[in-house]
């Protein structure tokens, strides 16, 4: 199904990302965590680029409206041995084209990541289904063999 509906999933991902950006709020941990995770792990900022944070200000609820020239700190490039970016590094960076932040958008990187791993997930799902089916078949054969060898023992145990 993932192969059949992949275009719809990609469009829904774009819409969902835009909606999540508009609702980005440090007080709402679920939306915050999703966007921050994407930006941090895919080394990206915004949907198309960092200026998306500024463009979404009219539709925003809380954070963007108050930080129209800022991007979240997860847009910032990390130092060599540092997993988390420096606090406050996204202030004033919503214009894009900065050396401090990732200027590339998350949408293309997310789609590329999904297209890379969806076939592998499909293969893993098929392997799991075949494994489960073989376990059921082996269990049925073992039960039949047990009934054939010990018919009275199993019948008594099953009834009681």
mmCIF file of C-alpha atoms in Angstrom:
data_model
loop_
_atom_site.group_PDB
_atom_site.id
_atom_site.type_symbol
_atom_site.label_atom_id
_atom_site.label_comp_id
_atom_site.label_asym_id
_atom_site.label_seq_id
_atom_site.Cartn_x
_atom_site.Cartn_y
_atom_site.Cartn_z
ATOM 1 C CA UNK A 1 0.000 0.000 0.000
ATOM 2 C CA UNK A 2 2.892 2.340 0.671
ATOM 3 C CA UNK A 3 3.949 2.027 -2.963
ATOM 4 C CA UNK A 4 0.407 2.667 -4.249
ATOM 5 C CA UNK A 5 -0.323 5.702 -2.104
ATOM 6 C CA UNK A 6 3.170 7.203 -1.949
ATOM 7 C CA UNK A 7 2.228 10.353 -3.942
ATOM 8 C CA UNK A 8 -0.726 11.037 -1.653
ATOM 9 C CA UNK A 9 1.461 10.460 1.393
ATOM 10 C CA UNK A 10 4.049 12.916 0.083
ATOM 11 C CA UNK A 11 1.381 15.602 -0.507
ATOM 12 C CA UNK A 12 -0.093 14.966 2.935
ATOM 13 C CA UNK A 13 3.392 15.268 4.420
ATOM 14 C CA UNK A 14 3.823 18.702 2.822
ATOM 15 C CA UNK A 15 0.467 19.908 4.139
ATOM 16 C CA UNK A 16 1.114 18.411 7.564
ATOM 17 C CA UNK A 17 4.544 20.028 7.783
ATOM 18 C CA UNK A 18 3.091 23.449 6.900
ATOM 19 C CA UNK A 19 0.345 23.019 9.520
ATOM 20 C CA UNK A 20 2.860 21.902 12.146
ATOM 21 C CA UNK A 21 5.056 24.920 11.397
ATOM 22 C CA UNK A 22 2.091 27.238 11.901
ATOM 23 C CA UNK A 23 1.393 25.587 15.273
ATOM 24 C CA UNK A 24 5.052 25.486 16.342
ATOM 25 C CA UNK A 25 5.080 26.334 20.017
ATOM 26 C CA UNK A 26 7.624 25.433 22.703
ATOM 27 C CA UNK A 27 4.720 24.792 25.096
ATOM 28 C CA UNK A 28 3.232 22.141 22.746
ATOM 29 C CA UNK A 29 5.833 19.391 22.941
ATOM 30 C CA UNK A 30 4.392 17.031 20.277
ATOM 31 C CA UNK A 31 4.526 19.508 17.373
ATOM 32 C CA UNK A 32 7.764 20.962 18.636
ATOM 33 C CA UNK A 33 9.412 17.556 18.923
ATOM 34 C CA UNK A 34 8.393 16.458 15.406
ATOM 35 C CA UNK A 35 9.692 19.533 13.604
ATOM 36 C CA UNK A 36 12.776 19.802 15.779
ATOM 37 C CA UNK A 37 13.592 16.121 15.199
ATOM 38 C CA UNK A 38 13.317 16.526 11.410
ATOM 39 C CA UNK A 39 15.387 19.688 11.284
ATOM 40 C CA UNK A 40 18.019 18.306 13.628
ATOM 41 C CA UNK A 41 18.404 14.845 12.047
ATOM 42 C CA UNK A 42 18.038 15.825 8.393
ATOM 43 C CA UNK A 43 20.147 19.000 8.749
ATOM 44 C CA UNK A 44 17.471 21.223 7.217
ATOM 45 C CA UNK A 45 15.286 24.228 7.979
ATOM 46 C CA UNK A 46 11.680 24.874 6.997
ATOM 47 C CA UNK A 47 9.793 23.189 4.166
ATOM 48 C CA UNK A 48 11.641 24.571 1.127
ATOM 49 C CA UNK A 49 14.211 26.667 3.002
ATOM 50 C CA UNK A 50 14.680 28.807 6.115
ATOM 51 C CA UNK A 51 12.517 31.662 4.803
ATOM 52 C CA UNK A 52 9.430 29.453 5.234
ATOM 53 C CA UNK A 53 9.485 30.345 8.913
ATOM 54 C CA UNK A 54 9.024 33.993 7.970
ATOM 55 C CA UNK A 55 6.408 33.292 5.256
ATOM 56 C CA UNK A 56 4.225 31.279 7.648
ATOM 57 C CA UNK A 57 4.036 34.103 10.202
ATOM 58 C CA UNK A 58 0.571 35.229 9.023
ATOM 59 C CA UNK A 59 -0.888 31.744 9.611
ATOM 60 C CA UNK A 60 1.012 31.101 12.814
ATOM 61 C CA UNK A 61 -0.488 30.777 16.232
ATOM 62 C CA UNK A 62 2.166 31.608 18.793
ATOM 63 C CA UNK A 63 5.909 31.179 18.303
ATOM 64 C CA UNK A 64 6.377 32.414 14.727
ATOM 65 C CA UNK A 65 4.213 35.477 15.262
ATOM 66 C CA UNK A 66 6.431 36.553 18.142
ATOM 67 C CA UNK A 67 9.678 35.538 16.370
ATOM 68 C CA UNK A 68 9.113 36.731 12.790
ATOM 69 C CA UNK A 69 12.826 37.109 12.061
ATOM 70 C CA UNK A 70 13.890 33.928 13.875
ATOM 71 C CA UNK A 71 14.122 30.243 13.067
ATOM 72 C CA UNK A 72 14.155 27.467 15.675
ATOM 73 C CA UNK A 73 17.583 26.640 17.053
ATOM 74 C CA UNK A 74 17.297 23.184 15.453
ATOM 75 C CA UNK A 75 17.867 24.908 12.081
ATOM 76 C CA UNK A 76 21.364 25.845 13.204
ATOM 77 C CA UNK A 77 24.443 23.971 12.136
ATOM 78 C CA UNK A 78 26.066 22.103 14.990
ATOM 79 C CA UNK A 79 29.654 22.395 16.016
ATOM 80 C CA UNK A 80 31.885 19.402 15.318
ATOM 81 C CA UNK A 81 31.514 17.521 18.630
ATOM 82 C CA UNK A 82 28.197 18.976 19.720
ATOM 83 C CA UNK A 83 24.834 17.257 19.187
ATOM 84 C CA UNK A 84 22.614 20.181 20.202
ATOM 85 C CA UNK A 85 22.993 23.576 18.529
ATOM 86 C CA UNK A 86 23.903 26.646 20.551
ATOM 87 C CA UNK A 87 20.860 28.160 22.287
ATOM 88 C CA UNK A 88 19.594 31.299 20.567
ATOM 89 C CA UNK A 89 21.562 30.677 17.365
ATOM 90 C CA UNK A 90 18.375 30.937 15.245
ATOM 91 C CA UNK A 91 17.596 34.505 16.265
ATOM 92 C CA UNK A 92 17.440 36.832 13.259
ATOM 93 C CA UNK A 93 18.147 34.041 10.762
ATOM 94 C CA UNK A 94 14.719 33.796 9.032
ATOM 95 C CA UNK A 95 16.008 35.592 5.949
ATOM 96 C CA UNK A 96 17.976 32.467 4.983
ATOM 97 C CA UNK A 97 21.354 32.295 3.203
ATOM 98 C CA UNK A 98 23.254 32.242 6.453
ATOM 99 C CA UNK A 99 26.426 30.414 7.379
ATOM 100 C CA UNK A 100 24.959 29.626 10.802
ATOM 101 C CA UNK A 101 21.822 27.713 9.735
ATOM 102 C CA UNK A 102 20.935 24.948 7.305
ATOM 103 C CA UNK A 103 19.494 26.758 4.311
ATOM 104 C CA UNK A 104 18.066 23.677 2.589
ATOM 105 C CA UNK A 105 14.457 22.690 3.251
ATOM 106 C CA UNK A 106 13.281 19.548 5.012
ATOM 107 C CA UNK A 107 10.612 18.526 2.498
ATOM 108 C CA UNK A 108 12.920 17.261 -0.241
ATOM 109 C CA UNK A 109 15.206 15.610 2.293
ATOM 110 C CA UNK A 110 12.250 13.927 3.993
ATOM 111 C CA UNK A 111 10.867 12.636 0.662
ATOM 112 C CA UNK A 112 14.315 11.400 -0.335
ATOM 113 C CA UNK A 113 14.731 9.632 3.010
ATOM 114 C CA UNK A 114 11.307 7.982 2.665
ATOM 115 C CA UNK A 115 11.968 6.904 -0.918
ATOM 116 C CA UNK A 116 15.228 5.363 0.227
ATOM 117 C CA UNK A 117 13.752 3.386 3.115
ATOM 118 C CA UNK A 118 10.161 2.557 2.040
ATOM 119 C CA UNK A 119 11.232 -0.283 -0.298
ATOM 120 C CA UNK A 120 13.341 -1.780 2.501
ATOM 121 C CA UNK A 121 10.391 -1.513 4.913
ATOM 122 C CA UNK A 122 8.172 -3.224 2.333
ATOM 123 C CA UNK A 123 10.641 -6.097 1.970
ATOM 124 C CA UNK A 124 10.898 -6.409 5.744
ATOM 125 C CA UNK A 125 7.095 -6.539 6.013
ATOM 126 C CA UNK A 126 6.927 -9.292 3.377
ATOM 127 C CA UNK A 127 9.640 -11.303 5.158
ATOM 128 C CA UNK A 128 7.716 -10.948 8.420
ATOM 129 C CA UNK A 129 4.458 -12.091 6.769
ATOM 130 C CA UNK A 130 6.154 -15.138 5.215
ATOM 131 C CA UNK A 131 7.761 -15.984 8.551
ATOM 132 C CA UNK A 132 4.459 -15.720 10.409
ATOM 133 C CA UNK A 133 2.668 -17.837 7.799
ATOM 134 C CA UNK A 134 5.366 -20.515 8.013
ATOM 135 C CA UNK A 135 5.050 -20.585 11.820
ATOM 136 C CA UNK A 136 1.297 -21.188 11.487
ATOM 137 C CA UNK A 137 1.843 -23.989 8.952
ATOM 138 C CA UNK A 138 4.510 -25.692 11.093
ATOM 139 C CA UNK A 139 2.257 -25.415 14.156
ATOM 140 C CA UNK A 140 -0.604 -27.089 12.260
ATOM 141 C CA UNK A 141 1.680 -29.918 11.118
ATOM 142 C CA UNK A 142 3.002 -30.441 14.637
ATOM 143 C CA UNK A 143 -0.514 -30.557 16.032
ATOM 144 C CA UNK A 144 -1.574 -33.118 13.412
ATOM 145 C CA UNK A 145 1.489 -35.246 14.141
ATOM 146 C CA UNK A 146 0.806 -35.099 17.886
ATOM 147 C CA UNK A 147 -2.819 -36.127 17.356
ATOM 148 C CA UNK A 148 -1.694 -39.022 15.159
ATOM 149 C CA UNK A 149 0.879 -40.315 17.671
ATOM 150 C CA UNK A 150 -0.987 -39.663 20.920
ATOM 151 C CA UNK A 151 -4.714 -39.416 20.091
ATOM 152 C CA UNK A 152 -6.080 -40.349 23.507
ATOM 153 C CA UNK A 153 -3.711 -38.125 25.571
ATOM 154 C CA UNK A 154 -4.418 -34.963 23.631
ATOM 155 C CA UNK A 155 -8.159 -35.602 23.368
ATOM 156 C CA UNK A 156 -8.440 -35.959 27.151
ATOM 157 C CA UNK A 157 -6.361 -32.835 27.777
ATOM 158 C CA UNK A 158 -8.297 -30.776 25.260
ATOM 159 C CA UNK A 159 -11.674 -31.771 26.699
ATOM 160 C CA UNK A 160 -10.801 -31.185 30.351
#
